[in-house]
Amino acid sequence: MIPQGENIKLTVDSGIAILTIDRPKALNALNEQTLHELKSALDWLEHHAAGREGSNDPSKTVDVVIFTGAGEKSFIAGADILEMKDKDYQQGERFARFGQSVTRAMELLPQPIIAAVNGFALGGGCEFAISCDFILASENAVFGQPEVCLGIIPGFGGTTRLAKFVGLPRARELIYSGRKLKAQEAKEIGLVNELVPLAQLMDRAKAIAKEIQKNSPLAVSRSKKIMNLVYSMPMDLALREEAMQFGSIFGSHDQREGMSAFAEKRPANFKGE
Ligand code: CAA
């Protein structure tokens, strides 16, 4: 059974999953319940990657995930401020650790996740977007880390991940000022890969997902894994790790099939193994 929650929806069609935060009364803000529901959905997705144990039902195998918010106004308006406001030191730390575990699960998911940002991506919302592999946004999207305006700091990984998207000086400026960025500026500074009109957002995300899906799921997920792993390594160790991972994919079904298909001038039939 594909897991569903009160505040999240998960659908799978032809190997493309759409994971939607749907909490309209709070502009899709993340309360603890929503984070729990999201974690269950991510666990399910992990077990339904091609080639994984439990993924033997091809109708439920997932190659690419699109992560978005319901409605036309907000992707995720942050962590739920009303739920957070009376937390003490320990509860605050526990909440951040839990949110971080969910953003980390997104980052480490075997399948690529495309963030389809359809409106406000503020605070924890921006932090969830930057836990995806890359961001596609609608022209009405607004990004920002406004935590300092509330007297707190980013707690779902923003102090480390934002710099990976926009560089450290820009991340500092955005986090210290709490300034909101319109979609066009977010594109110009490299936070967003591509901007599209809101009405075309999901079609464009699906088109990119289909392009990825044509390739070996094993090679795509291995590329994702290695790019996550080597990011924080010194160059020489990172290159050694890349060479080891490159070598270890030889002999897999997908490597034999992909190269034989090229030699035989026919489309490849990948299995993710
Ligand atoms: N938490 C809880 N409720 C929220 C919310 C949030 N983050 N964002 C919006 N809502 C609720 C509002 O309280 C409001 O509820 P009611 O109708 O019951 O009053 C409803 O959503 C609609 O919001 P607005 O009336 O404010 O809508 P708007 O169009 O005037 O403004 C907005 C939209 C600019 C996004 C504004 O709602 C806003 O500034 N939201 C907060 C954004 C924010 O600061 N996010 C960071 C949170 S802290 C965080 O995320 C910490 C972390 O790193 C983990």
CSV table of N, CA and C in Angstrom, one decimal, residues 137-244:
chain,number,residue,atom,x,y,z
A,137,ALA,N,11.2,25.9,-10.3
A,137,ALA,CA,10.3,26.7,-9.6
A,137,ALA,C,9.3,27.5,-10.5
A,138,SER,N,8.2,27.8,-10.0
A,138,SER,CA,7.2,28.6,-10.7
A,138,SER,C,7.6,30.1,-10.6
A,139,GLU,N,7.0,30.9,-11.5
A,139,GLU,CA,7.4,32.3,-11.5
A,139,GLU,C,6.9,33.0,-10.2
A,140,ASN,N,6.0,32.5,-9.5
A,140,ASN,CA,5.5,33.1,-8.3
A,140,ASN,C,6.2,32.6,-7.0
A,141,ALA,N,7.2,31.8,-7.2
A,141,ALA,CA,7.9,31.3,-6.0
A,141,ALA,C,8.7,32.4,-5.3
A,142,VAL,N,8.7,32.2,-4.0
A,142,VAL,CA,9.5,33.1,-3.1
A,142,VAL,C,10.3,32.3,-2.1
A,143,PHE,N,11.6,32.5,-2.1
A,143,PHE,CA,12.5,31.7,-1.2
A,143,PHE,C,13.0,32.6,-0.1
A,144,GLY,N,13.4,32.0,1.0
A,144,GLY,CA,14.0,32.8,2.1
A,144,GLY,C,14.3,31.9,3.3
A,145,GLN,N,15.2,32.4,4.1
A,145,GLN,CA,15.5,31.8,5.4
A,145,GLN,C,15.2,32.9,6.4
A,146,PRO,N,13.9,33.2,6.8
A,146,PRO,CA,13.6,34.3,7.6
A,146,PRO,C,13.6,34.0,9.1
A,147,GLU,N,14.3,32.9,9.5
A,147,GLU,CA,14.3,32.5,10.9
A,147,GLU,C,14.8,33.6,11.9
A,148,VAL,N,15.8,34.4,11.4
A,148,VAL,CA,16.3,35.4,12.4
A,148,VAL,C,15.2,36.5,12.7
A,149,CYS,N,14.3,36.6,11.8
A,149,CYS,CA,13.2,37.6,12.0
A,149,CYS,C,12.3,37.1,13.1
A,150,LEU,N,12.3,35.8,13.4
A,150,LEU,CA,11.5,35.2,14.5
A,150,LEU,C,12.4,34.9,15.7
A,151,GLY,N,13.6,35.4,15.7
A,151,GLY,CA,14.5,35.2,16.8
A,151,GLY,C,15.1,33.8,16.9
A,152,ILE,N,15.1,33.0,15.8
A,152,ILE,CA,15.7,31.7,15.8
A,152,ILE,C,16.7,31.6,14.7
A,153,ILE,N,17.2,30.4,14.4
A,153,ILE,CA,18.1,30.2,13.3
A,153,ILE,C,17.6,29.0,12.5
A,154,PRO,N,18.0,28.8,11.2
A,154,PRO,CA,17.6,27.7,10.5
A,154,PRO,C,17.9,26.4,11.2
A,155,GLY,N,17.0,25.4,11.2
A,155,GLY,CA,17.2,24.2,12.1
A,155,GLY,C,17.1,22.9,11.3
A,156,PHE,N,16.7,23.0,10.0
A,156,PHE,CA,16.6,21.8,9.2
A,156,PHE,C,17.7,21.6,8.2
A,157,GLY,N,18.9,22.2,8.5
A,157,GLY,CA,20.1,22.0,7.6
A,157,GLY,C,20.4,23.2,6.8
A,158,GLY,N,19.7,24.3,7.0
A,158,GLY,CA,20.0,25.5,6.1
A,158,GLY,C,21.3,26.1,6.3
A,159,THR,N,21.9,26.0,7.5
A,159,THR,CA,23.2,26.7,7.7
A,159,THR,C,24.3,25.9,7.0
A,160,THR,N,24.1,24.7,6.6
A,160,THR,CA,25.1,24.0,5.8
A,160,THR,C,24.7,23.9,4.4
A,161,ARG,N,23.4,23.6,4.1
A,161,ARG,CA,23.1,23.2,2.7
A,161,ARG,C,22.9,24.5,1.8
A,162,LEU,N,22.5,25.6,2.3
A,162,LEU,CA,22.2,26.7,1.5
A,162,LEU,C,23.5,27.1,0.7
A,163,ALA,N,24.6,27.1,1.4
A,163,ALA,CA,25.9,27.5,0.8
A,163,ALA,C,26.3,26.5,-0.4
A,164,LYS,N,25.8,25.3,-0.3
A,164,LYS,CA,26.1,24.4,-1.4
A,164,LYS,C,25.4,24.8,-2.7
A,165,PHE,N,24.3,25.5,-2.5
A,165,PHE,CA,23.5,26.0,-3.7
A,165,PHE,C,24.0,27.3,-4.2
A,166,VAL,N,24.3,28.2,-3.2
A,166,VAL,CA,24.5,29.6,-3.6
A,166,VAL,C,25.9,30.2,-3.2
A,167,GLY,N,26.7,29.4,-2.6
A,167,GLY,CA,28.0,29.8,-2.1
A,167,GLY,C,27.9,30.5,-0.7
A,168,LEU,N,28.9,30.4,0.0
A,168,LEU,CA,28.9,30.8,1.4
A,168,LEU,C,28.6,32.3,1.6
A,169,PRO,N,29.2,33.2,0.9
A,169,PRO,CA,28.9,34.7,1.1
A,169,PRO,C,27.4,35.0,0.9
A,170,ARG,N,26.8,34.4,-0.1
A,170,ARG,CA,25.4,34.7,-0.4
A,170,ARG,C,24.5,34.0,0.7
A,171,ALA,N,24.9,32.8,1.1
A,171,ALA,CA,24.1,32.1,2.1
A,171,ALA,C,24.1,32.9,3.4
A,172,ARG,N,25.3,33.5,3.7
A,172,ARG,CA,25.4,34.3,4.9
A,172,ARG,C,24.5,35.5,4.8
A,173,GLU,N,24.5,36.2,3.7
A,173,GLU,CA,23.7,37.4,3.5
A,173,GLU,C,22.2,37.0,3.7
A,174,LEU,N,21.8,35.9,3.1
A,174,LEU,CA,20.4,35.5,3.1
A,174,LEU,C,20.0,35.1,4.5
A,175,ILE,N,20.8,34.4,5.2
A,175,ILE,CA,20.5,33.9,6.6
A,175,ILE,C,20.5,35.1,7.6
A,176,TYR,N,21.5,36.0,7.5
A,176,TYR,CA,21.6,37.1,8.4
A,176,TYR,C,20.5,38.1,8.2
A,177,SER,N,20.1,38.3,6.9
A,177,SER,CA,19.1,39.4,6.7
A,177,SER,C,17.7,38.8,6.7
A,178,GLY,N,17.5,37.5,6.5
A,178,GLY,CA,16.1,37.0,6.4
A,178,GLY,C,15.4,37.4,5.2
A,179,ARG,N,16.1,38.0,4.3
A,179,ARG,CA,15.5,38.6,3.1
A,179,ARG,C,14.8,37.6,2.2
A,180,LYS,N,13.6,37.9,1.7
A,180,LYS,CA,12.9,37.0,0.8
A,180,LYS,C,13.4,37.3,-0.7
A,181,LEU,N,13.5,36.2,-1.4
A,181,LEU,CA,14.0,36.3,-2.8
A,181,LEU,C,12.8,35.9,-3.7
A,182,LYS,N,12.6,36.8,-4.7
A,182,LYS,CA,11.7,36.4,-5.8
A,182,LYS,C,12.3,35.3,-6.7
A,183,ALA,N,11.4,34.6,-7.4
A,183,ALA,CA,11.9,33.5,-8.2
A,183,ALA,C,13.1,33.9,-9.2
A,184,GLN,N,12.9,35.0,-9.8
A,184,GLN,CA,13.9,35.4,-10.8
A,184,GLN,C,15.3,35.6,-10.2
A,185,GLU,N,15.4,36.2,-9.0
A,185,GLU,CA,16.6,36.4,-8.3
A,185,GLU,C,17.2,35.0,-7.9
A,186,ALA,N,16.3,34.1,-7.4
A,186,ALA,CA,16.7,32.8,-7.0
A,186,ALA,C,17.3,32.0,-8.1
A,187,LYS,N,16.8,32.3,-9.3
A,187,LYS,CA,17.4,31.6,-10.5
A,187,LYS,C,18.7,32.2,-10.8
A,188,GLU,N,18.8,33.5,-10.7
A,188,GLU,CA,20.1,34.2,-11.1
A,188,GLU,C,21.2,33.8,-10.2
A,189,ILE,N,20.9,33.5,-8.9
A,189,ILE,CA,22.0,33.2,-8.0
A,189,ILE,C,22.3,31.6,-7.9
A,190,GLY,N,21.5,30.9,-8.7
A,190,GLY,CA,21.8,29.4,-8.8
A,190,GLY,C,21.0,28.6,-7.8
A,191,LEU,N,20.1,29.2,-7.1
A,191,LEU,CA,19.3,28.4,-6.1
A,191,LEU,C,18.3,27.5,-6.9
A,192,VAL,N,17.8,28.1,-8.0
A,192,VAL,CA,16.8,27.4,-8.9
A,192,VAL,C,17.5,27.1,-10.2
A,193,ASN,N,17.2,25.9,-10.7
A,193,ASN,CA,17.8,25.5,-12.0
A,193,ASN,C,17.0,26.2,-13.2
A,194,GLU,N,15.6,26.2,-13.0
A,194,GLU,CA,14.8,26.6,-14.1
A,194,GLU,C,13.5,27.2,-13.6
A,195,LEU,N,13.0,28.2,-14.2
A,195,LEU,CA,11.7,28.8,-13.9
A,195,LEU,C,10.7,28.6,-14.9
A,196,VAL,N,9.5,28.3,-14.5
A,196,VAL,CA,8.4,28.1,-15.5
A,196,VAL,C,7.1,28.7,-15.0
A,197,PRO,N,6.2,29.0,-15.9
A,197,PRO,CA,4.9,29.5,-15.4
A,197,PRO,C,4.2,28.4,-14.5
A,198,LEU,N,3.5,28.9,-13.4
A,198,LEU,CA,2.9,28.0,-12.5
A,198,LEU,C,2.1,26.8,-13.1
A,199,ALA,N,1.4,27.2,-14.2
A,199,ALA,CA,0.5,26.2,-14.8
A,199,ALA,C,1.3,25.1,-15.5
A,200,GLN,N,2.6,25.4,-15.8
A,200,GLN,CA,3.4,24.3,-16.5
A,200,GLN,C,4.4,23.6,-15.5
A,201,LEU,N,4.3,24.0,-14.2
A,201,LEU,CA,5.3,23.5,-13.3
A,201,LEU,C,5.4,21.9,-13.3
A,202,MET,N,4.3,21.3,-13.0
A,202,MET,CA,4.3,19.9,-12.9
A,202,MET,C,4.6,19.1,-14.2
A,203,ASP,N,4.1,19.7,-15.3
A,203,ASP,CA,4.4,19.0,-16.6
A,203,ASP,C,5.9,19.1,-16.9
A,204,ARG,N,6.5,20.2,-16.6
A,204,ARG,CA,7.9,20.4,-16.8
A,204,ARG,C,8.7,19.5,-15.9
A,205,ALA,N,8.3,19.4,-14.6
A,205,ALA,CA,9.0,18.5,-13.7
A,205,ALA,C,8.9,17.0,-14.2
A,206,LYS,N,7.7,16.6,-14.7
A,206,LYS,CA,7.5,15.3,-15.2
A,206,LYS,C,8.4,15.0,-16.4
A,207,ALA,N,8.5,16.1,-17.3
A,207,ALA,CA,9.3,15.9,-18.5
A,207,ALA,C,10.8,15.7,-18.1
A,208,ILE,N,11.3,16.4,-17.1
A,208,ILE,CA,12.7,16.2,-16.6
A,208,ILE,C,12.8,14.8,-16.0
A,209,ALA,N,11.8,14.4,-15.2
A,209,ALA,CA,11.8,13.1,-14.6
A,209,ALA,C,11.9,12.0,-15.7
A,210,LYS,N,11.1,12.2,-16.7
A,210,LYS,CA,11.1,11.2,-17.8
A,210,LYS,C,12.5,11.1,-18.5
A,211,GLU,N,13.1,12.2,-18.6
A,211,GLU,CA,14.5,12.3,-19.3
A,211,GLU,C,15.4,11.5,-18.4
A,212,ILE,N,15.3,11.6,-17.1
A,212,ILE,CA,16.2,10.9,-16.1
A,212,ILE,C,15.9,9.4,-16.2
A,213,GLN,N,14.6,9.1,-16.3
A,213,GLN,CA,14.1,7.8,-16.2
A,213,GLN,C,14.6,6.9,-17.4
A,214,LYS,N,15.0,7.5,-18.5
A,214,LYS,CA,15.5,6.7,-19.6
A,214,LYS,C,16.8,6.0,-19.3
A,215,ASN,N,17.5,6.5,-18.3
A,215,ASN,CA,18.8,6.0,-18.0
A,215,ASN,C,18.8,4.9,-17.0
A,216,SER,N,19.9,4.3,-16.8
A,216,SER,CA,20.1,3.2,-15.8
A,216,SER,C,19.8,3.7,-14.4
A,217,PRO,N,18.7,3.2,-13.7
A,217,PRO,CA,18.5,3.6,-12.3
A,217,PRO,C,19.7,3.4,-11.4
A,218,LEU,N,20.4,2.3,-11.7
A,218,LEU,CA,21.6,2.0,-10.9
A,218,LEU,C,22.6,3.1,-11.1
A,219,ALA,N,22.9,3.5,-12.3
A,219,ALA,CA,23.9,4.5,-12.5
A,219,ALA,C,23.5,5.8,-12.0
A,220,VAL,N,22.2,6.1,-12.1
A,220,VAL,CA,21.7,7.4,-11.6
A,220,VAL,C,21.8,7.5,-10.1
A,221,SER,N,21.3,6.4,-9.4
A,221,SER,CA,21.4,6.4,-8.0
A,221,SER,C,22.8,6.4,-7.5
A,222,ARG,N,23.7,5.7,-8.2
A,222,ARG,CA,25.1,5.7,-7.8
A,222,ARG,C,25.7,7.1,-8.0
A,223,SER,N,25.3,7.8,-9.1
A,223,SER,CA,25.9,9.2,-9.3
A,223,SER,C,25.4,10.0,-8.1
A,224,LYS,N,24.1,9.9,-7.7
A,224,LYS,CA,23.6,10.7,-6.6
A,224,LYS,C,24.4,10.4,-5.3
A,225,LYS,N,24.6,9.1,-5.1
A,225,LYS,CA,25.3,8.7,-3.9
A,225,LYS,C,26.7,9.3,-3.8
A,226,ILE,N,27.4,9.2,-4.9
A,226,ILE,CA,28.8,9.6,-4.9
A,226,ILE,C,28.9,11.2,-4.8
A,227,MET,N,27.9,11.9,-5.5
A,227,MET,CA,28.0,13.3,-5.4
A,227,MET,C,27.7,13.8,-3.9
A,228,ASN,N,26.8,13.1,-3.2
A,228,ASN,CA,26.6,13.4,-1.8
A,228,ASN,C,27.8,13.1,-1.0
A,229,LEU,N,28.4,12.0,-1.3
A,229,LEU,CA,29.5,11.5,-0.4
A,229,LEU,C,30.8,12.4,-0.6
A,230,VAL,N,31.1,12.7,-1.8
A,230,VAL,CA,32.4,13.4,-2.0
A,230,VAL,C,32.4,14.9,-1.7
A,231,TYR,N,31.2,15.4,-1.6
A,231,TYR,CA,31.1,16.9,-1.5
A,231,TYR,C,32.0,17.4,-0.3
A,232,SER,N,32.0,16.7,0.8
A,232,SER,CA,32.7,17.3,1.9
A,232,SER,C,34.1,16.6,2.0
A,233,MET,N,34.5,15.9,1.0
A,233,MET,CA,35.9,15.2,1.1
A,233,MET,C,36.9,16.1,0.4
A,234,PRO,N,38.2,15.9,0.9
A,234,PRO,CA,39.3,16.6,0.1
A,234,PRO,C,39.3,16.0,-1.3
A,235,MET,N,39.8,16.8,-2.3
A,235,MET,CA,39.8,16.4,-3.7
A,235,MET,C,40.4,15.0,-4.0
A,236,ASP,N,41.6,14.7,-3.4
A,236,ASP,CA,42.2,13.4,-3.7
A,236,ASP,C,41.4,12.2,-3.2
A,237,LEU,N,40.8,12.3,-2.0
A,237,LEU,CA,39.9,11.3,-1.5
A,237,LEU,C,38.7,11.1,-2.3
A,238,ALA,N,38.1,12.3,-2.7
A,238,ALA,CA,36.9,12.3,-3.5
A,238,ALA,C,37.2,11.6,-4.9
A,239,LEU,N,38.3,11.9,-5.5
A,239,LEU,CA,38.6,11.3,-6.8
A,239,LEU,C,38.8,9.7,-6.6
A,240,ARG,N,39.5,9.4,-5.5
A,240,ARG,CA,39.7,7.9,-5.3
A,240,ARG,C,38.3,7.2,-5.1
A,241,GLU,N,37.4,7.9,-4.3
A,241,GLU,CA,36.1,7.3,-4.1
A,241,GLU,C,35.3,7.2,-5.4
A,242,GLU,N,35.4,8.2,-6.3
A,242,GLU,CA,34.7,8.2,-7.6
A,242,GLU,C,35.3,7.0,-8.4
A,243,ALA,N,36.6,6.8,-8.4
A,243,ALA,CA,37.2,5.7,-9.2
A,243,ALA,C,36.7,4.4,-8.7
A,244,MET,N,36.6,4.2,-7.3
A,244,MET,CA,36.1,3.0,-6.8
A,244,MET,C,34.7,2.7,-7.2
